[in-house]
PDB file of C-alpha atoms and ligand atoms in Angstrom:
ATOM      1  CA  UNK A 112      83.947  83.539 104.412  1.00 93.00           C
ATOM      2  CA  UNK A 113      82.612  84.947 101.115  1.00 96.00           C
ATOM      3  CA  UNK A 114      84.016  84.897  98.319  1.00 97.00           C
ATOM      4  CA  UNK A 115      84.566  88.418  96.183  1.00 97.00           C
ATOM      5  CA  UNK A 116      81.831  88.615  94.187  1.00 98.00           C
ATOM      6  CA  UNK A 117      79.445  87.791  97.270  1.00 98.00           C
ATOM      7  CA  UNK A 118      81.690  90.747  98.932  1.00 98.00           C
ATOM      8  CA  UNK A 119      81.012  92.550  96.280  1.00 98.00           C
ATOM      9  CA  UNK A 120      77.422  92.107  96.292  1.00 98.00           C
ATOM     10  CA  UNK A 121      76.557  92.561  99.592  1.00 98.00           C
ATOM     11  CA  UNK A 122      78.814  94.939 101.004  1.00 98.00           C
ATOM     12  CA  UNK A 123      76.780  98.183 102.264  1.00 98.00           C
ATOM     13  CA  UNK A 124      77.608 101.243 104.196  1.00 98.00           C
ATOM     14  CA  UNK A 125      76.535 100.076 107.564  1.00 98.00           C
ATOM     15  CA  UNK A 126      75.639 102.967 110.054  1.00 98.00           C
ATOM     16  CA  UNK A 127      74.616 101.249 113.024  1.00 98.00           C
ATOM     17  CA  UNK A 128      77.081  98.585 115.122  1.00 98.00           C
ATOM     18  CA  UNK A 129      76.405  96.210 117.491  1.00 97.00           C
ATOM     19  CA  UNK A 130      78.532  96.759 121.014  1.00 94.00           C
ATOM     20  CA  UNK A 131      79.702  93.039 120.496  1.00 96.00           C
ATOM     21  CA  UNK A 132      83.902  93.813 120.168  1.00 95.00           C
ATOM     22  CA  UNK A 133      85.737  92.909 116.470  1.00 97.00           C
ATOM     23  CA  UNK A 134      88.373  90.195 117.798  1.00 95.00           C
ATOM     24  CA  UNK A 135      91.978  91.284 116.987  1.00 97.00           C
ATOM     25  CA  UNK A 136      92.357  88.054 114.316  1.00 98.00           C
ATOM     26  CA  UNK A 137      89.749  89.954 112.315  1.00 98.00           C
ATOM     27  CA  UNK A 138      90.697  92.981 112.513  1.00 98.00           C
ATOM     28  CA  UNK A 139      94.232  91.500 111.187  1.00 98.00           C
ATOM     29  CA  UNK A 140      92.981  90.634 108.521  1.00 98.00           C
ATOM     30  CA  UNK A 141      91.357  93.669 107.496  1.00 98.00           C
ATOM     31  CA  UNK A 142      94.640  95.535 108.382  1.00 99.00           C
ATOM     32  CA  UNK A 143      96.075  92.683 105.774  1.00 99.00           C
ATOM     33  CA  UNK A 144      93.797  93.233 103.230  1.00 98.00           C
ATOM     34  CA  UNK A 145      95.152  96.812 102.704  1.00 99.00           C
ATOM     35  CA  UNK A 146      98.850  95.693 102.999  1.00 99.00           C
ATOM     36  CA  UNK A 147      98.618  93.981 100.055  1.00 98.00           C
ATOM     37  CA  UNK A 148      96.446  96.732  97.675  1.00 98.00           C
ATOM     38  CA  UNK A 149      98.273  97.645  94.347  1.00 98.00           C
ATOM     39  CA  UNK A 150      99.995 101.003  94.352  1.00 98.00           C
ATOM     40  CA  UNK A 151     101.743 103.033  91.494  1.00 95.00           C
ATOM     41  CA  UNK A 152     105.492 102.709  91.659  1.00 93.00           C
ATOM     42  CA  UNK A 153     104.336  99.929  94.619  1.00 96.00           C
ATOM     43  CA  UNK A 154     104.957 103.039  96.997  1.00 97.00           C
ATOM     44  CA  UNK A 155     102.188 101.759  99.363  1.00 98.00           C
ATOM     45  CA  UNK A 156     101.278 105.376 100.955  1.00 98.00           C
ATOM     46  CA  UNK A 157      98.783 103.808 103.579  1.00 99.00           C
ATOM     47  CA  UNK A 158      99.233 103.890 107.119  1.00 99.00           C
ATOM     48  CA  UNK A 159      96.585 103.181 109.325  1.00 99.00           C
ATOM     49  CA  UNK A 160      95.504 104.346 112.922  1.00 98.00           C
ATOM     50  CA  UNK A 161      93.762 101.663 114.712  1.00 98.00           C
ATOM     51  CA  UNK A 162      90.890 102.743 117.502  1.00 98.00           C
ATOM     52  CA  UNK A 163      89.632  99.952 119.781  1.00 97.00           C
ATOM     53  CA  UNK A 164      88.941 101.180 122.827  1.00 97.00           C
ATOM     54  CA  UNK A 165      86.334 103.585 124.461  1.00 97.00           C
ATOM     55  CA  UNK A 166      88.995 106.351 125.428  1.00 98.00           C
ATOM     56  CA  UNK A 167      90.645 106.325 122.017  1.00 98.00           C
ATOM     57  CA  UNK A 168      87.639 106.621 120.555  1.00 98.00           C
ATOM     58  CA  UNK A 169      86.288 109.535 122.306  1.00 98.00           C
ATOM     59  CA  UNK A 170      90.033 111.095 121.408  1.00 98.00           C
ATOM     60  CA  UNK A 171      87.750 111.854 118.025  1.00 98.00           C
ATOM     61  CA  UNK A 172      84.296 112.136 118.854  1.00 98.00           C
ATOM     62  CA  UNK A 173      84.268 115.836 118.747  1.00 97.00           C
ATOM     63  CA  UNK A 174      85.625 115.795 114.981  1.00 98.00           C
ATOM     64  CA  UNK A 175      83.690 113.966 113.353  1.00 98.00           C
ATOM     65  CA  UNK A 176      79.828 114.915 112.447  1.00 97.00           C
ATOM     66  CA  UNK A 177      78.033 111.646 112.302  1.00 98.00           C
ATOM     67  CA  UNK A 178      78.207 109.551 116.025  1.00 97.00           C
ATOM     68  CA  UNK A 179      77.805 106.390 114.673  1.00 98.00           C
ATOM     69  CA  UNK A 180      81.310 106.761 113.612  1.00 98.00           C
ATOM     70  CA  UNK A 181      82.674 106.664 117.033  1.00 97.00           C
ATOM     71  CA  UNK A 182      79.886 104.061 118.275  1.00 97.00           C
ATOM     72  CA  UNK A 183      81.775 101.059 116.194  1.00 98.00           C
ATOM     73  CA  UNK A 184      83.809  98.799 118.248  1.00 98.00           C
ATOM     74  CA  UNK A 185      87.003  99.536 115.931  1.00 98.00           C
ATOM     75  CA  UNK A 186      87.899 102.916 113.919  1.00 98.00           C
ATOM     76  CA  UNK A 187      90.881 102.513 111.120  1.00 99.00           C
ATOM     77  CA  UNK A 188      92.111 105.680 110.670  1.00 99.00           C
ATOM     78  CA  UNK A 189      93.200 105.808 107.119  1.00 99.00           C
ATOM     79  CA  UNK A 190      95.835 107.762 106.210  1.00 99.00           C
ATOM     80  CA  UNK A 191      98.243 108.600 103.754  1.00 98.00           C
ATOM     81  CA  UNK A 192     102.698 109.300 104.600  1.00 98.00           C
ATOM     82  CA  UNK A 193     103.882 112.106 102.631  1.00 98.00           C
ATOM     83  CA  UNK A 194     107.510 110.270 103.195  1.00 98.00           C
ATOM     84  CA  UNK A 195     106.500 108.166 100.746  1.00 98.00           C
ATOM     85  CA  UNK A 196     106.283 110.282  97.546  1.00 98.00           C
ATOM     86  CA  UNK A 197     109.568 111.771  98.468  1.00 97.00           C
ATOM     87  CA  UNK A 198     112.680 111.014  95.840  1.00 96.00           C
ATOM     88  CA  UNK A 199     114.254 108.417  98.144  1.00 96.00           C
ATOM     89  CA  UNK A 200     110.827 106.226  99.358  1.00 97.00           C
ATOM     90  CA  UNK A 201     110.503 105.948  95.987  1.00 95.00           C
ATOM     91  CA  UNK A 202     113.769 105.152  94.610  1.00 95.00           C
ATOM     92  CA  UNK A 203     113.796 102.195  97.334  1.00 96.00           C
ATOM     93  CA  UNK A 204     110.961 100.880  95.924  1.00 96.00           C
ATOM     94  CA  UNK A 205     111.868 100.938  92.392  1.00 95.00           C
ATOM     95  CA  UNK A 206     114.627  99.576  93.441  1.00 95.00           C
ATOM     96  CA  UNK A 207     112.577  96.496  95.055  1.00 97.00           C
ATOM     97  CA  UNK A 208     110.877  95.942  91.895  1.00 96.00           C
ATOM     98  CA  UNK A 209     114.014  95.956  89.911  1.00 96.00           C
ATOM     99  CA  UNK A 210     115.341  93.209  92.209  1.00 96.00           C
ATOM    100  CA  UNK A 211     112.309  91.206  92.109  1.00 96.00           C
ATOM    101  CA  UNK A 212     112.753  91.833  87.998  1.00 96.00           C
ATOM    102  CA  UNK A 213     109.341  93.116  87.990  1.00 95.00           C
ATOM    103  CA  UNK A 214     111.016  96.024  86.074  1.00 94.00           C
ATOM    104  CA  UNK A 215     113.849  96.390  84.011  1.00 96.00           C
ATOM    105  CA  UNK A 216     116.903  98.550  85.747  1.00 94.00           C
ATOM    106  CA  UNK A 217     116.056 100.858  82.682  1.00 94.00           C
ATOM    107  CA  UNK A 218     112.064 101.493  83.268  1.00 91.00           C
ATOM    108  CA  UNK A 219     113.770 102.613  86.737  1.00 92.00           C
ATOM    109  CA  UNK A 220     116.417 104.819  85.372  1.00 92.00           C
ATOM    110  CA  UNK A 221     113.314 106.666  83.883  1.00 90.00           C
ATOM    111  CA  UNK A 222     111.365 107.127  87.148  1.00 88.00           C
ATOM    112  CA  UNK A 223     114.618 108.447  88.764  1.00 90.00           C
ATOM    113  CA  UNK A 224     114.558 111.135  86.189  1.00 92.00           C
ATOM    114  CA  UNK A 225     111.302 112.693  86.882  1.00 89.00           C
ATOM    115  CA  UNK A 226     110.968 115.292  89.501  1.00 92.00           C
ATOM    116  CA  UNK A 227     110.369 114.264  92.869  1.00 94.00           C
ATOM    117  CA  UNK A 228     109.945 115.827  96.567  1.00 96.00           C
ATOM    118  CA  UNK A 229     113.549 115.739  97.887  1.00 96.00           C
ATOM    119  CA  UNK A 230     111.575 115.975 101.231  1.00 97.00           C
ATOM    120  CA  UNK A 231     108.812 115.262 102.915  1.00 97.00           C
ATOM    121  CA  UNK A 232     107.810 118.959 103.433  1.00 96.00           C
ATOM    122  CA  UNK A 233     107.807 119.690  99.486  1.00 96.00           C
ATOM    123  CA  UNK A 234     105.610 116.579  98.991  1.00 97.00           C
ATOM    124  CA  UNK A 235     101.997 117.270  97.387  1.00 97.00           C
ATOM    125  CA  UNK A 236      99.905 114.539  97.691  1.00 97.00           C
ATOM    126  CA  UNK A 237      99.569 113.200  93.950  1.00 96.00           C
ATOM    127  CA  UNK A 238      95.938 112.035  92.722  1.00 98.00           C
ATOM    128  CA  UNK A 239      97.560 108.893  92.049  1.00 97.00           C
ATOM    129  CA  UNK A 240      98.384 108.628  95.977  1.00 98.00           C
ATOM    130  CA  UNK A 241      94.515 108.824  96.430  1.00 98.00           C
ATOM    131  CA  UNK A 242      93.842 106.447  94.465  1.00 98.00           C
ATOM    132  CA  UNK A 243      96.012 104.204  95.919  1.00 98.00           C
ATOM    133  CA  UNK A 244      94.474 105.239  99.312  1.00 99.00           C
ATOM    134  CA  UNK A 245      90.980 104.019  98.411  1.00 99.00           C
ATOM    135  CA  UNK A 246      92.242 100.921  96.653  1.00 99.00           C
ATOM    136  CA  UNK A 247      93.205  99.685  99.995  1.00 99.00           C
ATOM    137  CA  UNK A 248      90.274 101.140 101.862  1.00 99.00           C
ATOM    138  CA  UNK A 249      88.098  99.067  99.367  1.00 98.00           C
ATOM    139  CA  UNK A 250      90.372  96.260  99.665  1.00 98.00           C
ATOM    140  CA  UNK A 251      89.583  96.915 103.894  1.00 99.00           C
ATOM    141  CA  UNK A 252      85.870  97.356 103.305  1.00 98.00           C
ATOM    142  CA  UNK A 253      85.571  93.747 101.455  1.00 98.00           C
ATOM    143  CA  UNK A 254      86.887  92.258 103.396  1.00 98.00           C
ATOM    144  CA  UNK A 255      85.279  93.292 106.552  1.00 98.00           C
ATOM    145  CA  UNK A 256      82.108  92.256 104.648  1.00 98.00           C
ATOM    146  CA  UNK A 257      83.876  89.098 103.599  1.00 98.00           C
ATOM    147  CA  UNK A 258      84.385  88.052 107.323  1.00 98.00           C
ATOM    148  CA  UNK A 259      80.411  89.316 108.205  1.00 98.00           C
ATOM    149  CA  UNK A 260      81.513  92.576 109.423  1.00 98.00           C
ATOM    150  CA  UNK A 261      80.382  96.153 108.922  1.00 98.00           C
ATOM    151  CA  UNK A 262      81.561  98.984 107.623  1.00 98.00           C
ATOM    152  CA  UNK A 263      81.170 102.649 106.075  1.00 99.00           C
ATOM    153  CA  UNK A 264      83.673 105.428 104.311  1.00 99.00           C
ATOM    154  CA  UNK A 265      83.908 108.164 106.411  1.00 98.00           C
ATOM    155  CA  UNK A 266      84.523 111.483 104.990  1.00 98.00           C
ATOM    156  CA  UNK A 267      82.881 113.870 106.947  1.00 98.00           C
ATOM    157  CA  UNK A 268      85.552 115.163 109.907  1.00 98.00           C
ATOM    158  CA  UNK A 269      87.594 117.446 110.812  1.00 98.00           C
ATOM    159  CA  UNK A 270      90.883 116.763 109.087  1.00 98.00           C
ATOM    160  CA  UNK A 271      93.364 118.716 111.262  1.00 98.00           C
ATOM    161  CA  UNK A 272      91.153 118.583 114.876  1.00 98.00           C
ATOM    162  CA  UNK A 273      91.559 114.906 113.882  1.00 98.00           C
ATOM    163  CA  UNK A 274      95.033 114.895 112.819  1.00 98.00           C
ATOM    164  CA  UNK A 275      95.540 117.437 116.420  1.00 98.00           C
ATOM    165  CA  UNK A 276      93.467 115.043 118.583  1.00 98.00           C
ATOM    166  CA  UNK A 277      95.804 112.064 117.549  1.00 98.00           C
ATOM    167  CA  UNK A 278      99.063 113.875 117.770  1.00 98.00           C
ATOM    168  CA  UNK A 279     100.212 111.990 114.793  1.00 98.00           C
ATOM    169  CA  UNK A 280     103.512 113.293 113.242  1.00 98.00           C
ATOM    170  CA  UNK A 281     103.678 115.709 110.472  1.00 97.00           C
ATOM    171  CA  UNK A 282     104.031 113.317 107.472  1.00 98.00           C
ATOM    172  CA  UNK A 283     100.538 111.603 108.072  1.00 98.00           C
ATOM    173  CA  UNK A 284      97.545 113.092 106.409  1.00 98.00           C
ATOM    174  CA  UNK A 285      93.785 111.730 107.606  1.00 98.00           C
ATOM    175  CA  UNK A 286      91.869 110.832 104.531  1.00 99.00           C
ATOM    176  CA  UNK A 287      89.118 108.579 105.466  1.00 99.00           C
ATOM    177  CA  UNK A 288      87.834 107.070 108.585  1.00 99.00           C
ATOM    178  CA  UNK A 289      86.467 103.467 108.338  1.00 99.00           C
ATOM    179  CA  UNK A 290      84.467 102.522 111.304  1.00 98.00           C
ATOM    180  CA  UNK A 291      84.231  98.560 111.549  1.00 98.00           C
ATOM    181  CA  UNK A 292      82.200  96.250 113.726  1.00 98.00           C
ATOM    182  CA  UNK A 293      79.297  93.712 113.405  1.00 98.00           C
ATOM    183  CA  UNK A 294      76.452  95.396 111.895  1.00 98.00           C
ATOM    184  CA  UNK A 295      72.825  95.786 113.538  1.00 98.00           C
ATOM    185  CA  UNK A 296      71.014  96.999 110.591  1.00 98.00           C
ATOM    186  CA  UNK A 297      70.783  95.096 107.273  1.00 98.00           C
ATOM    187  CA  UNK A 298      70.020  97.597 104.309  1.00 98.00           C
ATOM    188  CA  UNK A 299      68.653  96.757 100.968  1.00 98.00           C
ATOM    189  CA  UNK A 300      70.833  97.796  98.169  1.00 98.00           C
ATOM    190  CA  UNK A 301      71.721 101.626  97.993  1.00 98.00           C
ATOM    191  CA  UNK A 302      70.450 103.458  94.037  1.00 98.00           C
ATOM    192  CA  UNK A 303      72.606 102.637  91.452  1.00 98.00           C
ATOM    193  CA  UNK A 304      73.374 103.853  88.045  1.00 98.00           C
ATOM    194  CA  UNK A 305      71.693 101.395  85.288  1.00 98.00           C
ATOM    195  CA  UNK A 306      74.694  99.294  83.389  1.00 98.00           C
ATOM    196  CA  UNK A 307      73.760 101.814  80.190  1.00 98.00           C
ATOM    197  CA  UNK A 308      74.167 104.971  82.163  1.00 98.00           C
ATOM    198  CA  UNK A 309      78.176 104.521  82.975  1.00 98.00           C
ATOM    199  CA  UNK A 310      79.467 102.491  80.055  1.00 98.00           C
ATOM    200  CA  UNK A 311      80.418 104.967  77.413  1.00 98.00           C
ATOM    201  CA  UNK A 312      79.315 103.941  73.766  1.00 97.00           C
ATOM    202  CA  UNK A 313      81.811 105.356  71.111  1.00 95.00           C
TER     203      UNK A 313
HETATM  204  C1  FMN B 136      84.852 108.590  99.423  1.00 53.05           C
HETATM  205  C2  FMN B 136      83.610 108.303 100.210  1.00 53.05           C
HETATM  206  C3  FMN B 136      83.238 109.129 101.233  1.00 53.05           C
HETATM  207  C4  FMN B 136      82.098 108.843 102.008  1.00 53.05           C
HETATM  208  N1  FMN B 136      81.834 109.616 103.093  1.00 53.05           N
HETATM  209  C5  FMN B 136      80.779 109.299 103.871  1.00 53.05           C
HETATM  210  C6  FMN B 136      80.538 110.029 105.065  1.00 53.05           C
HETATM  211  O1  FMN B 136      81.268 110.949 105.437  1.00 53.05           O
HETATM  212  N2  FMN B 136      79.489 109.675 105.825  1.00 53.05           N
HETATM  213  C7  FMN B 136      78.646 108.640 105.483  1.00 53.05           C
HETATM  214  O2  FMN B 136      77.698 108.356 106.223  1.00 53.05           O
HETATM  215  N3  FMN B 136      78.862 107.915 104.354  1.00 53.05           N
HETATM  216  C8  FMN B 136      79.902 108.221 103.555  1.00 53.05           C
HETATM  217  N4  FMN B 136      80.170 107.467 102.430  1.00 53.05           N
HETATM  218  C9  FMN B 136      79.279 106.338 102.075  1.00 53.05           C
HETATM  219  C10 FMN B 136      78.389 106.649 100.875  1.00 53.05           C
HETATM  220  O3  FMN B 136      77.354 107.516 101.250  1.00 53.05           O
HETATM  221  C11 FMN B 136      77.826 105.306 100.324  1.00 53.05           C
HETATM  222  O4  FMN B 136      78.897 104.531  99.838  1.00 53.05           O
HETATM  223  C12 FMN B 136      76.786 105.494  99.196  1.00 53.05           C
HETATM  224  O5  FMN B 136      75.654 106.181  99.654  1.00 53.05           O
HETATM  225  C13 FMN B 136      76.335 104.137  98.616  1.00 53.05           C
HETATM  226  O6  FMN B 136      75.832 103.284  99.630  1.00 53.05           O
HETATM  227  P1  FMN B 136      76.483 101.855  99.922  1.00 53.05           P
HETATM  228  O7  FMN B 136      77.916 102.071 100.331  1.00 53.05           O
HETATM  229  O8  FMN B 136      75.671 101.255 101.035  1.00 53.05           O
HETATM  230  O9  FMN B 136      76.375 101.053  98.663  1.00 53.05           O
HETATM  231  C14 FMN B 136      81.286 107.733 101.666  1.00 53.05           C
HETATM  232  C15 FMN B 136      81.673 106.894 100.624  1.00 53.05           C
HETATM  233  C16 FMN B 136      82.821 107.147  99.914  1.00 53.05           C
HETATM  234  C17 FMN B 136      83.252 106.182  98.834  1.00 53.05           C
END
């Protein structure tokens, strides 16, 4: 197992899988890996499809642009629940931190005030819920590289074919795909920025 800054380091967007299956203890502990990602207000707005087989693969072959995609043994679709930004999620969650005196009853008396989605159908997906989307997709991607796996962000489908070909319940939106599997192509480091370029002098 690496550790994270060998994760880090030599985690790449792999595009090409070998047919060799992901066994289910690994793909655990990928599913693990975004269970425990930081959230704001700990609200945890992941949920995650889980593709393994052949047939529920092909379910979203014709949504998606690149075939590699559906060529990995295992496809997380990664989603975000619009139940969660609603005023009571939220409230129980607060409510969870207050108990495990993370926050004071007070810092939670403010959060109650704000306006919130009474319901799911009023929800708009926040920024914020993005971000904690691709916290946990990062935290997924590591550690599939971690355990000498393979794996790539997947942007390019079609969200509601997808969302259609799944049948999944209002509430869940498709962000990402993350197609996982042992990888049969090892790529050199993708361009990168020079350290100068993104830290900001003032
Ligand atoms: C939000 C996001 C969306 C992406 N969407 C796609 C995609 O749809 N198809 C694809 O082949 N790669 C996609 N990528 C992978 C990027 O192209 C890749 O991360 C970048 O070229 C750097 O290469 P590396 O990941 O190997 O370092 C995406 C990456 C991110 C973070």
């Amino acid at each position: 197992m690496l550790n994270c800054k060998e994760a880090i380091e030599k985690r790449r967007s792999i595009r090409k899988f070998s047919v060799e299956p992901v066994d289910t203890e690994a793909l655990e502990q990928v599913i693990e890996a975004a269970r425990l990602a930081p959230s704001g207000t700990n609200r945890q707005p992941w949920r995650l499809v889980l593709l393994t087989t052949p047939e529920e693969r092909q379910k979203i072959a014709d949504t998606v642009i690149q075939p590699f995609v559906c060529e990995a043994p295992a496809v997380f679709v990664c989603c975000l629940d619009r139940e969660a930004f609603v005023r009571l999620s939220v409230e129980k969650r607060m409510d969870e931190l207050v108990e495990a005196e993370v926050i004071s009853r007070e810092a939670a008396q403010y959060i109650y005030q704000r306006k919130m989605p009474e319901k799911t159908e009023e929800v708009i997906i926040p920024d914020s819920g993005y971000l904690d989307l691709g916290i946990a997709i990062q935290n997924m991607a590591l550690m599939a590289t971690a355990l000498g796996l393979g794996s790539c962000w997947v942007r390019l489908f079609d969200q509601q074919r997808l969302h259609k070909a799944l049948s999944l319940p209002s509430n869940i939106v498709p962000v990402v795909l993350l197609p996982v599997g042992y990888p049969a192509q090892a790529p050199p480091p993708r361009p990168r920025l020079k350290r100068d370029e993104i830290v900001i002098k003032i």
